[in-house]
Amino acid sequence: MQDAKSQQHRDSIFLEEAEVLTHDSYPAGQHVLRVRAPECAARALPGSFAHLQCDPSLPMRRPLSIMRTDAEAGWVEFLYKVVGTGTEALSRRAPGETLSMLGPIGQPFVLDETRPRTLLLGGGVGIPPMVFLADSLRQNAHWQPVVLMGSEVPFPFAARPSRFILPGMPDAVIAAMPLLEDWDIASRLATLQGYPGCFEGYITDLARHWLDALDEGQRREVSVYACGPHPMLAAVAALAGDYDLPCQVSLEEFMACAVGGCAGCTVEINTATGPAMKRVCVDGPVFDAQAVNWH
Amino acid sequence: MQHSTLVNNAQQDKLAVDFCGLSLTSPLVLLSGCVGFGEEYTRVAGFSNTDVGAVCLKGTTLEPRLGNQPHRVAETPAGMLNAIGLQNPGTDHVVNTILPALDFNETRFIANVSGSTVEEYAEVTRRFNDSPIDAIEINISCPNVKEGGVTFGNDPEMSARVVAACRAVTDKPLITKLSPNQTDITDNARRCIDAGTDGFAVINTLMGMAIDIDRRVPVIGNNQGGLSGPAIKPIALLKVHQVYQACKAHNIPIIGQGGMASVNDAIEFLIAGASTVGVGTALFYDPLVCSKLNKGIVAYLDRHELASVTDLTGSLTLNNPPSAACAGG
């Protein structure tokens, strides 16, 4: 037998027949799916994802970021948008049915204790891991999370005016995510679609408003966490570079095995010894934004 | 070595196979390129390397390779395309760092060697010969690299040269992985037997393409990729049957592989002439498929009152179809 250290990774991912508990539709093909998957719920961390069999007839599973979990109740919740065959099939699965689900998978976000002003940026279907991270940050008063979300389709929730004042926000930018309000976490929304109360522009521009309103000492306490479309994440990486802020991003890529076996989901990461192709599934999905080769 | 999921010795005896002189505890072989360097799937609770007879490690070249740009995989009807491009850390890293961390008590590990020249194949093989690896698979059928790979595998003369060069530097069992993307696979197999191969892996993936119709570009970064999954199983079965015709007189065993996804599929490969059955893309769908396959094969053997899985190999009886004239057609 090998020593324990080389086998630490073993038995960390669970295959579960996950019963669909609720499955709600939102505009533009967005869905919130809650499944019973106690093993995954007990172990998932912000940044973790699960690999779901959307339909028994499809040869490949689909990776979905986890939005929320309840370890005690044993459920895991996802937000996804229909973009192709797999997610279309998934959207037809009804409460009471079961889905084969592999999870939790991946390296989670790693928090920097010296930077409690956590700026969470979620774009479109990149919103879920930011909600998961916010849920974990609210457990400890040390953290002062600010969540900014962007979407070019209607947000999958009814936005409401925020109770919280955020430095640097333009006057009309008041829309917030109700769940985060309930958690006493400040949030704001950005869009180019003119949704009421939202910032008219990119999420990174809204983030600049907030960062510019902080003094230098406050800015040194900021760390950035982001998930969203590739161009948004590239812009977030550039923003973090401009302000010299540590930044972690959660990436996605077409995926086959999701356990590190096939190297199908790699992205180019710059390392001390040169460029390397890292697997989104088990080396990620969370990477240091400055190490990602954004092309 | 105990299967994690089989309960008694009688069941284990039924699944035991000799492959190129290696005693395997199951006819199941995890395929190169699907399971990294042997430890990746052990992340899944309930998966165990003890459930398979052997594990073929990721294709290895002399120097490290970054592999292809994304996308590297794409779903297709009843299968998937991949073009990884032989990403690997190079032979010395595999031999010196990865192999020592593997638990050789759990299963047999087979190296998969690749190269751009005959000399590179031989050098990689030589370095694995000086390692604890159990056997060496020669990958002359990778469709996703510009040099070597399938360009060697589709030319029987070149295939034989690669096999002979590897044979000259190792006493370990040599398995040649054949490409389906060639005219006469049986002829190629005969040449490889003459050149000294001890076994075959049949088949590697078929070359294919998928197109993004909105952007009018190939989905796969490498433009083309290798097709695997249930879509290719009938092709793989025929190729195993054909290669078996060249092998049976020499007692050369075959790993039957390509789209195997169920107990019935595995049995078909064995009947067609395979001694062992490869599990690849099926793992992506069901990571715990191996223990189910072992149980299912034992149940089949019991149902047909067969003592051993080896009784199935090449047990196919061909139909003798009447000619069109005789049939009155």
Coordinates of C-alpha atoms in Angstrom, one line a residue:
Chain A
M1 CA 0.0 0.0 0.0
Q2 CA 1.1 3.6 -0.6
D3 CA 1.4 6.2 2.1
A4 CA -1.7 8.1 3.1
K5 CA -0.6 11.4 1.6
S6 CA -0.5 10.1 -2.0
Q7 CA -4.0 8.8 -1.7
Q8 CA -5.6 11.8 0.0
H9 CA -7.7 12.5 -3.1
R10 CA -9.4 9.1 -2.9
D11 CA -13.1 8.8 -2.2
S12 CA -13.7 12.6 -2.3
I13 CA -16.4 12.6 -5.1
F14 CA -19.7 10.8 -4.7
L15 CA -22.1 9.3 -7.3
E16 CA -25.7 9.8 -6.1
E17 CA -29.1 9.2 -7.6
A18 CA -30.3 12.7 -6.9
E19 CA -34.1 13.2 -6.6
V20 CA -35.4 16.4 -8.1
L21 CA -37.1 18.3 -5.3
T22 CA -38.0 21.6 -7.1
H23 CA -37.3 22.8 -10.6
D24 CA -38.4 26.4 -11.3
S25 CA -38.3 28.2 -14.6
Y26 CA -37.3 31.9 -15.1
P27 CA -37.1 34.0 -18.3
A28 CA -34.7 33.3 -21.1
G29 CA -34.4 29.6 -20.3
Q30 CA -33.0 30.0 -16.8
H31 CA -33.9 27.3 -14.2
V32 CA -33.2 26.8 -10.6
L33 CA -32.9 23.1 -9.8
R34 CA -32.8 21.7 -6.3
V35 CA -32.0 18.0 -5.8
R36 CA -31.6 15.7 -2.8
A37 CA -27.9 14.7 -2.7
P38 CA -26.8 14.4 0.9
E39 CA -23.2 13.3 0.3
C40 CA -22.6 16.2 -2.1
A41 CA -24.4 18.6 0.2
A42 CA -22.3 17.7 3.1
R43 CA -19.0 18.2 1.4
A44 CA -19.5 20.9 -1.3
L45 CA -17.6 24.2 -0.8
P46 CA -18.0 27.5 -2.7
G47 CA -16.5 26.9 -6.1
S48 CA -17.5 23.2 -6.2
F49 CA -19.5 21.8 -9.1
A50 CA -21.4 18.7 -9.9
H51 CA -21.5 16.6 -13.1
L52 CA -25.0 15.7 -14.0
Q53 CA -26.6 13.1 -16.3
C54 CA -29.2 15.4 -17.9
D55 CA -30.9 12.6 -19.6
P56 CA -30.1 8.8 -19.7
S57 CA -29.9 9.0 -23.6
L58 CA -27.0 11.4 -23.6
P59 CA -23.5 9.9 -23.6
M60 CA -21.9 12.9 -21.7
R61 CA -22.7 14.5 -18.4
R62 CA -22.9 18.3 -17.9
P63 CA -21.0 20.2 -15.3
L64 CA -23.0 22.7 -13.2
S65 CA -21.8 25.1 -10.6
I66 CA -23.4 24.7 -7.2
M67 CA -25.4 27.7 -6.0
R68 CA -26.5 26.6 -2.5
T69 CA -26.4 23.6 -0.3
D70 CA -28.1 22.6 2.9
A71 CA -26.0 19.9 4.6
E72 CA -28.6 19.2 7.2
A73 CA -31.5 18.8 4.8
G74 CA -29.3 17.1 2.2
W75 CA -30.0 19.2 -0.8
V76 CA -28.0 20.9 -3.5
E77 CA -29.2 23.8 -5.7
F78 CA -28.2 24.9 -9.2
L79 CA -29.0 27.8 -11.4
Y80 CA -28.5 27.0 -15.1
K81 CA -29.5 28.4 -18.5
V82 CA -30.6 26.2 -21.4
V83 CA -27.7 26.5 -24.0
G84 CA -27.8 23.2 -25.8
T85 CA -29.0 19.6 -25.9
G86 CA -27.9 18.7 -22.4
T87 CA -29.4 21.6 -20.5
E88 CA -32.5 21.4 -22.7
A89 CA -33.0 17.8 -21.6
L90 CA -32.3 18.7 -18.0
S91 CA -34.9 21.4 -18.1
R92 CA -37.6 18.8 -18.7
R93 CA -36.8 16.8 -15.6
A94 CA -39.6 17.0 -13.1
P95 CA -39.8 16.8 -9.3
G96 CA -39.8 13.2 -8.2
E97 CA -37.5 12.1 -11.0
T98 CA -33.9 11.2 -10.2
L99 CA -30.7 12.3 -11.9
S100 CA -27.3 10.6 -11.7
M101 CA -25.0 13.1 -10.1
L102 CA -21.3 13.2 -9.5
G103 CA -20.0 15.6 -6.9
P104 CA -18.7 17.7 -5.2
I105 CA -15.9 18.3 -7.7
G106 CA -13.1 20.8 -7.9
Q107 CA -10.9 23.2 -5.9
P108 CA -12.9 25.8 -4.0
F109 CA -12.2 29.5 -3.6
V110 CA -9.5 30.1 -1.0
L111 CA -10.0 33.2 1.2
D112 CA -7.3 35.6 2.3
E113 CA -7.9 36.5 5.9
T114 CA -6.0 39.7 5.5
R115 CA -8.4 41.0 2.9
P116 CA -11.9 40.8 4.5
R117 CA -13.5 43.2 1.9
T118 CA -14.5 40.4 -0.5
L119 CA -15.8 41.7 -3.9
L120 CA -17.9 39.0 -5.5
L121 CA -18.6 39.4 -9.2
G122 CA -21.1 37.1 -11.0
G123 CA -22.1 37.3 -14.6
G124 CA -25.1 35.4 -16.0
V125 CA -24.8 31.7 -15.2
G126 CA -21.7 32.7 -13.2
I127 CA -23.9 33.9 -10.5
P128 CA -24.3 30.6 -8.6
P129 CA -20.8 30.2 -7.1
M130 CA -21.0 33.8 -6.0
V131 CA -24.2 33.1 -4.1
F132 CA -22.6 30.0 -2.6
L133 CA -19.5 32.0 -1.5
A134 CA -21.7 34.8 -0.1
D135 CA -23.6 32.2 1.9
S136 CA -20.4 30.9 3.4
L137 CA -19.0 34.4 4.1
R138 CA -22.0 35.5 6.1
Q139 CA -21.2 32.8 8.7
N140 CA -18.3 34.9 10.0
A141 CA -18.5 38.6 10.8
H142 CA -14.9 39.0 9.8
W143 CA -15.9 39.2 6.2
Q144 CA -17.5 42.2 4.6
P145 CA -18.8 40.9 1.3
V146 CA -20.0 43.0 -1.6
V147 CA -21.7 41.2 -4.4
L148 CA -22.2 42.7 -7.9
M149 CA -24.1 40.7 -10.5
G150 CA -24.5 41.3 -14.3
S151 CA -26.9 39.8 -16.7
E152 CA -28.2 40.5 -20.3
V153 CA -31.3 38.5 -19.7
P154 CA -33.8 39.2 -16.9
F155 CA -32.3 38.2 -13.5
P156 CA -33.7 34.9 -12.2
F157 CA -35.2 36.7 -9.2
A158 CA -37.4 39.7 -8.6
A159 CA -34.8 42.4 -7.7
R160 CA -35.7 44.8 -4.9
P161 CA -34.2 48.1 -3.6
S162 CA -31.2 47.5 -1.4
R163 CA -31.3 48.4 2.3
F164 CA -27.5 48.9 2.2
I165 CA -25.5 51.9 1.2
L166 CA -22.5 51.0 -0.9
P167 CA -19.7 53.6 -1.5
G168 CA -19.5 54.9 -5.0
M169 CA -22.8 53.7 -6.4
P170 CA -24.5 56.0 -8.8
D171 CA -27.8 57.3 -7.3
A172 CA -30.2 55.2 -9.4
V173 CA -28.3 52.0 -8.9
I174 CA -30.4 50.5 -6.1
A175 CA -31.6 47.0 -7.3
A176 CA -30.3 44.1 -5.2
M177 CA -30.8 40.3 -5.0
P178 CA -33.5 39.6 -2.4
L179 CA -31.7 36.5 -1.0
L180 CA -28.6 38.5 -0.3
E181 CA -30.6 41.2 1.3
D182 CA -32.1 38.6 3.6
W183 CA -28.6 37.5 4.4
D184 CA -27.6 41.1 5.2
I185 CA -25.2 41.2 2.3
A186 CA -25.0 44.3 0.1
S187 CA -25.4 43.7 -3.6
R188 CA -26.0 45.6 -6.9
L189 CA -27.0 44.6 -10.4
A190 CA -25.6 45.7 -13.8
T191 CA -27.0 45.3 -17.3
L192 CA -27.0 46.8 -20.7
Q193 CA -30.7 46.0 -21.1
G194 CA -32.1 49.0 -19.0
Y195 CA -33.6 46.9 -16.2
P196 CA -34.9 49.2 -13.5
G197 CA -32.6 50.0 -10.6
C198 CA -29.6 48.4 -12.4
F199 CA -26.3 50.0 -13.4
E200 CA -26.3 50.6 -17.1
G201 CA -23.0 49.1 -18.1
Y202 CA -20.6 46.3 -17.5
I203 CA -20.1 44.8 -14.0
T204 CA -16.4 45.7 -14.1
D205 CA -17.3 49.4 -14.6
L206 CA -19.7 49.2 -11.6
A207 CA -16.9 47.6 -9.6
R208 CA -14.6 50.5 -10.5
H209 CA -17.1 52.9 -9.0
W210 CA -17.0 51.0 -5.7
L211 CA -13.2 50.6 -5.7
D212 CA -12.6 54.3 -6.5
A213 CA -14.8 55.3 -3.5
L214 CA -12.6 53.4 -1.1
D215 CA -9.5 54.9 0.4
E216 CA -6.2 53.3 -0.1
G217 CA -6.2 51.5 3.2
Q218 CA -9.6 50.0 2.5
R219 CA -8.5 49.0 -1.0
R220 CA -5.6 47.0 0.5
E221 CA -8.3 44.9 2.3
V222 CA -10.1 44.0 -0.9
S223 CA -9.9 40.6 -2.6
V224 CA -11.9 39.7 -5.8
Y225 CA -13.8 36.5 -6.6
A226 CA -15.5 36.1 -10.0
C227 CA -17.4 33.7 -12.2
G228 CA -19.0 34.4 -15.6
P229 CA -18.5 34.4 -19.3
H230 CA -14.9 34.3 -20.6
P231 CA -14.8 38.0 -21.8
M232 CA -16.1 39.2 -18.5
L233 CA -13.6 37.2 -16.5
A234 CA -10.8 38.6 -18.7
A235 CA -12.0 42.1 -17.9
V236 CA -12.2 41.2 -14.2
A237 CA -8.6 40.0 -14.3
A238 CA -7.6 43.2 -16.0
L239 CA -9.5 45.2 -13.3
A240 CA -7.8 43.3 -10.5
G241 CA -4.5 44.0 -12.2
D242 CA -5.2 47.7 -12.4
Y243 CA -6.0 47.9 -8.7
D244 CA -3.3 45.4 -7.7
L245 CA -5.9 43.1 -6.0
P246 CA -5.7 39.4 -5.6
C247 CA -8.4 37.7 -7.8
Q248 CA -9.7 34.2 -8.2
V249 CA -11.9 33.2 -11.1
S250 CA -14.0 30.1 -11.6
L251 CA -13.7 28.8 -15.2
E252 CA -15.6 26.5 -17.4
E253 CA -14.8 24.3 -20.4
F254 CA -16.3 21.4 -22.2
M255 CA -15.9 18.4 -19.9
A256 CA -16.0 14.6 -20.3
C257 CA -14.9 12.7 -17.1
A258 CA -14.8 15.5 -14.5
V259 CA -12.5 13.6 -12.3
G260 CA -9.1 14.4 -13.9
G261 CA -8.9 11.3 -16.1
C262 CA -9.3 12.6 -19.6
A263 CA -7.7 16.0 -19.7
G264 CA -10.5 17.1 -21.9
C265 CA -11.4 20.3 -20.0
T266 CA -8.0 22.0 -19.8
V267 CA -7.2 25.7 -19.9
E268 CA -3.8 27.4 -20.3
I269 CA -2.3 28.5 -17.1
N270 CA 1.1 30.3 -16.7
T271 CA 3.2 28.6 -14.1
A272 CA 6.7 29.2 -12.7
T273 CA 8.1 26.7 -15.2
G274 CA 6.1 28.1 -18.2
P275 CA 2.6 27.5 -19.7
A276 CA 0.7 24.4 -18.6
M277 CA -2.6 23.0 -19.6
K278 CA -4.6 22.6 -16.3
R279 CA -7.8 20.6 -15.9
V280 CA -10.8 22.8 -15.0
C281 CA -12.3 19.8 -13.2
V282 CA -9.8 18.9 -10.5
D283 CA -7.0 21.5 -10.8
G284 CA -9.8 24.2 -11.0
P285 CA -12.4 25.3 -11.6
V286 CA -11.0 28.1 -9.4
F287 CA -7.8 29.6 -10.7
D288 CA -5.7 32.7 -9.8
A289 CA -6.8 35.3 -12.4
Q290 CA -3.3 36.5 -13.0
A291 CA -2.1 33.0 -13.9
V292 CA -4.7 32.4 -16.6
N293 CA -3.6 32.9 -20.2
W294 CA -6.6 35.0 -21.4
H295 CA -5.4 35.1 -25.0
Chain B
M1 CA -5.7 -8.9 -4.9
Q2 CA -9.4 -8.8 -4.1
H3 CA -12.1 -7.2 -6.2
S4 CA -13.8 -4.6 -4.0
T5 CA -17.2 -5.7 -5.1
L6 CA -17.1 -9.4 -5.7
V7 CA -18.0 -11.6 -2.7
N8 CA -16.3 -15.0 -3.3
N9 CA -13.3 -16.7 -4.7
A10 CA -15.4 -18.8 -7.2
Q11 CA -16.6 -15.5 -8.8
Q12 CA -13.0 -14.3 -9.0
D13 CA -11.7 -17.5 -10.6
K14 CA -14.3 -17.1 -13.3
L15 CA -13.0 -13.7 -14.2
A16 CA -9.3 -14.4 -14.1
V17 CA -7.5 -14.0 -17.4
D18 CA -4.0 -14.6 -18.6
F19 CA -3.0 -11.7 -20.9
C20 CA 0.5 -11.9 -22.5
G21 CA 1.7 -13.8 -19.5
L22 CA 0.2 -11.4 -17.0
S23 CA -2.4 -12.7 -14.5
L24 CA -5.3 -10.4 -14.6
T25 CA -8.1 -10.6 -12.0
S26 CA -10.7 -9.4 -14.4
P27 CA -11.0 -9.1 -18.1
L28 CA -11.7 -5.4 -17.8
V29 CA -9.0 -3.0 -18.8
L30 CA -9.2 0.8 -18.2
L31 CA -8.2 2.5 -21.5
S32 CA -5.4 4.9 -22.1
G33 CA -6.4 8.5 -22.2
C34 CA -9.5 8.0 -20.1
V35 CA -8.0 7.5 -16.6
G36 CA -5.0 9.8 -16.5
F37 CA -2.0 8.1 -14.8
G38 CA -4.0 5.5 -12.9
E39 CA -5.1 7.3 -9.7
E40 CA -7.7 9.9 -11.1
Y41 CA -10.8 7.7 -10.9
T42 CA -10.0 6.7 -7.3
R43 CA -11.4 10.1 -6.4
V44 CA -14.9 8.5 -6.9
A45 CA -16.1 6.8 -3.8
G46 CA -16.9 3.1 -4.7
F47 CA -14.4 3.0 -7.5
S48 CA -11.4 0.8 -7.1
N49 CA -8.5 -0.2 -9.4
T50 CA -9.0 -3.7 -7.9
D51 CA -12.1 -4.0 -10.0
V52 CA -10.1 -4.1 -13.2
G53 CA -7.5 -6.5 -14.5
A54 CA -5.3 -3.6 -15.8
V55 CA -5.0 0.1 -16.2
C56 CA -3.5 1.6 -19.4
L57 CA -1.8 4.9 -18.5
K58 CA -2.0 8.1 -20.5
G59 CA 0.0 8.2 -23.7
T60 CA 3.6 9.2 -23.0
T61 CA 6.2 10.8 -25.2
L62 CA 9.9 11.3 -24.5
E63 CA 9.5 15.0 -23.8
P64 CA 6.6 16.7 -22.1
R65 CA 3.7 17.8 -24.4
L66 CA 1.2 20.6 -23.6
G67 CA -1.4 19.0 -25.9
N68 CA -4.1 20.8 -28.0
Q69 CA -6.0 24.0 -27.4
P70 CA -9.6 23.8 -26.3
H71 CA -12.2 22.6 -27.0
R72 CA -10.8 19.1 -26.6
V73 CA -14.1 17.2 -26.3
A74 CA -17.5 17.4 -27.7
E75 CA -20.6 15.3 -27.5
T76 CA -21.9 13.6 -30.7
P77 CA -24.8 11.2 -31.2
A78 CA -24.2 8.1 -29.0
G79 CA -20.6 9.2 -28.5
M80 CA -18.0 11.9 -28.3
L81 CA -15.1 13.4 -30.1
N82 CA -11.8 14.1 -28.4
A83 CA -8.5 15.7 -29.5
I84 CA -6.4 16.0 -26.4
G85 CA -3.1 15.9 -28.3
L86 CA -1.1 13.6 -26.1
Q87 CA -0.7 16.0 -23.2
N88 CA 1.8 14.3 -20.9
P89 CA 4.7 15.3 -18.6
G90 CA 7.3 13.2 -20.5
T91 CA 8.7 9.7 -19.9
D92 CA 11.2 10.5 -17.1
H93 CA 8.6 12.2 -15.0
V94 CA 6.2 9.3 -15.5
V95 CA 8.8 6.7 -14.6
N96 CA 10.5 8.6 -11.7
T97 CA 7.5 10.4 -10.1
I98 CA 4.2 8.9 -11.1
L99 CA 5.0 5.1 -11.2
P100 CA 6.4 5.1 -7.6
A101 CA 3.1 6.5 -6.3
L102 CA 1.0 3.8 -7.9
D103 CA -0.2 0.8 -5.9
F104 CA 0.9 -2.2 -8.0
N105 CA -0.9 -4.5 -5.5
E106 CA -4.3 -3.2 -6.7
T107 CA -4.0 -3.9 -10.5
R108 CA -1.6 -4.2 -13.4
F109 CA -0.4 -1.0 -14.9
I110 CA 0.4 -0.7 -18.7
A111 CA 2.4 2.2 -20.1
N112 CA 1.2 3.7 -23.4
V113 CA 4.1 4.9 -25.5
S114 CA 4.0 7.3 -28.4
G115 CA 6.4 9.3 -30.5
S116 CA 7.1 11.3 -33.6
T117 CA 9.8 9.0 -34.9
V118 CA 10.6 5.3 -34.6
E119 CA 13.6 6.2 -32.5
E120 CA 11.4 8.0 -30.0
Y121 CA 9.0 5.1 -29.6
A122 CA 12.0 2.9 -28.9
E123 CA 13.6 5.2 -26.4
V124 CA 10.3 5.7 -24.5
T125 CA 9.9 1.9 -24.4
R126 CA 13.5 1.4 -23.3
R127 CA 13.0 3.8 -20.3
F128 CA 9.7 2.0 -19.3
N129 CA 11.6 -1.3 -19.6
D130 CA 13.7 -0.2 -16.7
S131 CA 10.6 0.5 -14.5
P132 CA 8.1 -1.5 -12.5
I133 CA 5.5 -1.2 -15.3
D134 CA 3.7 -4.5 -16.1
A135 CA 3.4 -4.1 -19.9
I136 CA 3.8 -1.6 -22.7
E137 CA 1.2 -0.6 -25.2
I138 CA 2.5 0.9 -28.4
N139 CA 0.2 3.7 -29.6
I140 CA 0.5 3.8 -33.4
S141 CA -3.1 5.0 -33.8
C142 CA -3.5 8.3 -32.0
P143 CA -5.5 10.4 -34.5
N144 CA -4.8 13.8 -32.8
V145 CA -1.1 14.5 -33.3
K146 CA 0.5 15.8 -36.5
E147 CA 3.5 13.3 -36.5
G148 CA 3.6 9.7 -35.5
G149 CA 0.4 8.2 -34.1
V150 CA -2.0 7.2 -36.8
T151 CA 0.3 8.1 -39.7
F152 CA 2.5 5.2 -38.5
G153 CA -0.5 3.0 -37.7
N154 CA -2.1 3.3 -41.1
D155 CA 1.0 2.1 -42.9
P156 CA 1.7 -1.6 -42.2
E157 CA 5.3 -1.3 -43.0
M158 CA 5.8 1.6 -40.6
S159 CA 3.7 -0.2 -37.9
A160 CA 6.0 -3.2 -38.1
R161 CA 9.1 -1.0 -37.9
V162 CA 7.8 0.7 -34.7
V163 CA 6.9 -2.7 -33.2
A164 CA 10.3 -4.2 -34.1
A165 CA 12.2 -1.2 -32.7
C166 CA 10.3 -1.5 -29.4
R167 CA 10.6 -5.3 -29.3
A168 CA 14.4 -4.9 -29.5
V169 CA 14.6 -2.9 -26.3
T170 CA 12.1 -4.6 -23.9
D171 CA 11.3 -8.0 -22.6
K172 CA 8.0 -6.8 -21.1
P173 CA 4.8 -7.7 -22.8
L174 CA 4.2 -5.5 -25.9
I175 CA 0.7 -4.6 -26.9
T176 CA 0.1 -2.8 -30.2
K177 CA -2.9 -0.5 -30.3
L178 CA -4.4 -0.6 -33.8
S179 CA -6.2 2.1 -35.7
P180 CA -9.6 1.5 -37.4
N181 CA -8.7 4.2 -39.8
Q182 CA -7.0 1.9 -42.3
T183 CA -7.8 -0.4 -45.2
D184 CA -6.7 -3.8 -44.0
I185 CA -6.4 -4.1 -40.3
T186 CA -5.8 -7.9 -40.4
D187 CA -2.8 -7.5 -42.7
N188 CA -1.4 -4.8 -40.4
A189 CA -1.9 -7.2 -37.4
R190 CA 0.0 -10.0 -39.2
R191 CA 2.9 -7.6 -39.8
C192 CA 3.0 -6.6 -36.2
I193 CA 2.9 -10.2 -35.0
D194 CA 5.9 -10.9 -37.3
A195 CA 7.6 -7.9 -35.8
G196 CA 7.2 -9.3 -32.3
T197 CA 4.0 -7.9 -30.7
D198 CA 2.6 -10.0 -27.8
G199 CA -0.9 -8.6 -28.0
F200 CA -3.2 -6.1 -29.6
A201 CA -5.6 -3.3 -28.5
V202 CA -8.4 -3.1 -31.0
I203 CA -9.5 -0.3 -31.8
N204 CA -8.4 3.3 -31.2
T205 CA -10.9 6.0 -32.0
L206 CA -12.2 6.8 -35.5
M207 CA -11.5 10.2 -37.0
G208 CA -14.4 12.6 -37.0
M209 CA -15.6 16.2 -36.9
A210 CA -18.3 18.3 -35.4
I211 CA -19.2 21.8 -36.7
D212 CA -20.6 24.8 -34.8
I213 CA -23.2 26.0 -37.3
D214 CA -23.5 29.5 -35.8
R215 CA -19.8 30.3 -36.0
R216 CA -19.1 27.9 -39.0
V217 CA -16.0 26.5 -37.3
P218 CA -15.1 23.0 -36.0
V219 CA -16.2 22.5 -32.4
I220 CA -12.9 20.8 -31.6
G221 CA -9.9 23.1 -31.3
N222 CA -7.8 20.6 -33.3
N223 CA -10.5 20.7 -36.0
Q224 CA -10.8 16.9 -36.1
G225 CA -10.9 14.4 -33.3
G226 CA -11.3 10.8 -32.4
L227 CA -14.8 9.4 -32.1
S228 CA -15.5 7.0 -29.2
G229 CA -18.6 5.8 -27.4
P230 CA -21.4 3.4 -28.3
A231 CA -21.6 4.9 -31.8
I232 CA -18.4 3.0 -32.8
K233 CA -19.1 -0.4 -31.1
P234 CA -20.2 -2.3 -34.2
I235 CA -17.1 -1.2 -36.0
A236 CA -14.9 -2.2 -33.1
L237 CA -16.5 -5.6 -32.9
L238 CA -15.9 -6.3 -36.6
K239 CA -12.3 -5.2 -36.3
V240 CA -11.7 -7.4 -33.3
H241 CA -13.2 -10.3 -35.2
Q242 CA -10.9 -9.5 -38.2
V243 CA -7.7 -9.2 -36.1
Y244 CA -8.6 -12.3 -34.2
Q245 CA -8.3 -14.3 -37.5
A246 CA -4.6 -13.3 -37.6
C247 CA -4.1 -13.9 -33.9
K248 CA -5.7 -17.2 -33.0
A249 CA -3.0 -19.4 -34.6
H250 CA -0.3 -17.5 -32.6
N251 CA -2.2 -17.4 -29.3
I252 CA -1.9 -13.6 -29.4
P253 CA -4.5 -12.0 -27.1
I254 CA -6.6 -8.9 -27.9
I255 CA -8.0 -6.1 -25.7
G256 CA -11.4 -5.5 -27.4
Q257 CA -12.4 -1.9 -27.1
G258 CA -14.5 0.8 -28.6
G259 CA -17.9 1.9 -27.3
M260 CA -18.3 -0.9 -24.8
A261 CA -21.0 0.3 -22.4
S262 CA -22.8 -2.7 -21.0
V263 CA -22.4 -6.3 -19.9
N264 CA -23.8 -7.5 -23.2
D265 CA -21.3 -5.3 -25.1
A266 CA -18.5 -6.9 -23.1
I267 CA -19.7 -10.4 -23.8
E268 CA -19.9 -9.6 -27.5
F269 CA -16.3 -8.4 -27.6
L270 CA -15.1 -11.6 -25.9
I271 CA -17.1 -13.8 -28.3
A272 CA -15.7 -11.9 -31.3
G273 CA -12.2 -12.8 -30.2
A274 CA -11.1 -10.5 -27.4
S275 CA -9.5 -11.9 -24.2
T276 CA -10.0 -8.7 -22.3
V277 CA -12.4 -5.7 -22.8
G278 CA -11.5 -2.1 -22.6
V279 CA -13.5 0.4 -20.6
G280 CA -13.2 4.0 -21.7
T281 CA -15.9 6.5 -22.6
A282 CA -18.4 4.3 -20.6
L283 CA -16.7 5.5 -17.4
F284 CA -17.6 9.1 -18.2
Y285 CA -21.2 8.1 -18.2
D286 CA -21.0 5.8 -15.2
P287 CA -17.8 6.0 -13.1
L288 CA -18.9 2.9 -11.2
V289 CA -19.6 0.8 -14.3
C290 CA -16.7 -1.7 -13.7
S291 CA -18.1 -3.4 -10.7
K292 CA -21.4 -3.8 -12.5
L293 CA -19.7 -5.3 -15.5
N294 CA -17.8 -7.8 -13.4
K295 CA -21.0 -9.0 -11.7
G296 CA -22.8 -9.1 -15.0
I297 CA -20.1 -11.1 -16.7
V298 CA -20.2 -13.7 -13.8
A299 CA -24.0 -13.9 -14.1
Y300 CA -23.7 -14.5 -17.8
L301 CA -21.1 -17.3 -17.3
D302 CA -23.4 -18.9 -14.6
R303 CA -26.4 -18.7 -16.9
H304 CA -24.5 -20.4 -19.7
E305 CA -22.8 -22.8 -17.4
L306 CA -19.3 -21.7 -18.4
A307 CA -16.4 -22.1 -15.9
S308 CA -14.3 -19.2 -17.1
V309 CA -14.5 -16.0 -19.1
T310 CA -11.7 -17.4 -21.2
D311 CA -14.2 -19.9 -22.6
L312 CA -15.9 -17.1 -24.4
T313 CA -12.9 -15.8 -26.4
G314 CA -13.4 -16.4 -30.1
S315 CA -16.4 -18.6 -29.5
L316 CA -18.2 -17.0 -32.4
T317 CA -19.9 -19.3 -34.9
L318 CA -20.3 -17.5 -38.2
N319 CA -23.5 -17.8 -40.2
N320 CA -23.1 -19.6 -43.5
P321 CA -25.3 -17.4 -45.6
P322 CA -26.5 -19.1 -48.8
S323 CA -25.5 -17.3 -52.0
A324 CA -28.1 -15.0 -53.6
A325 CA -28.7 -17.6 -56.4
C326 CA -29.3 -20.4 -53.9
A327 CA -31.6 -18.3 -51.9
G328 CA -33.7 -17.7 -55.0
G329 CA -33.2 -13.9 -54.7

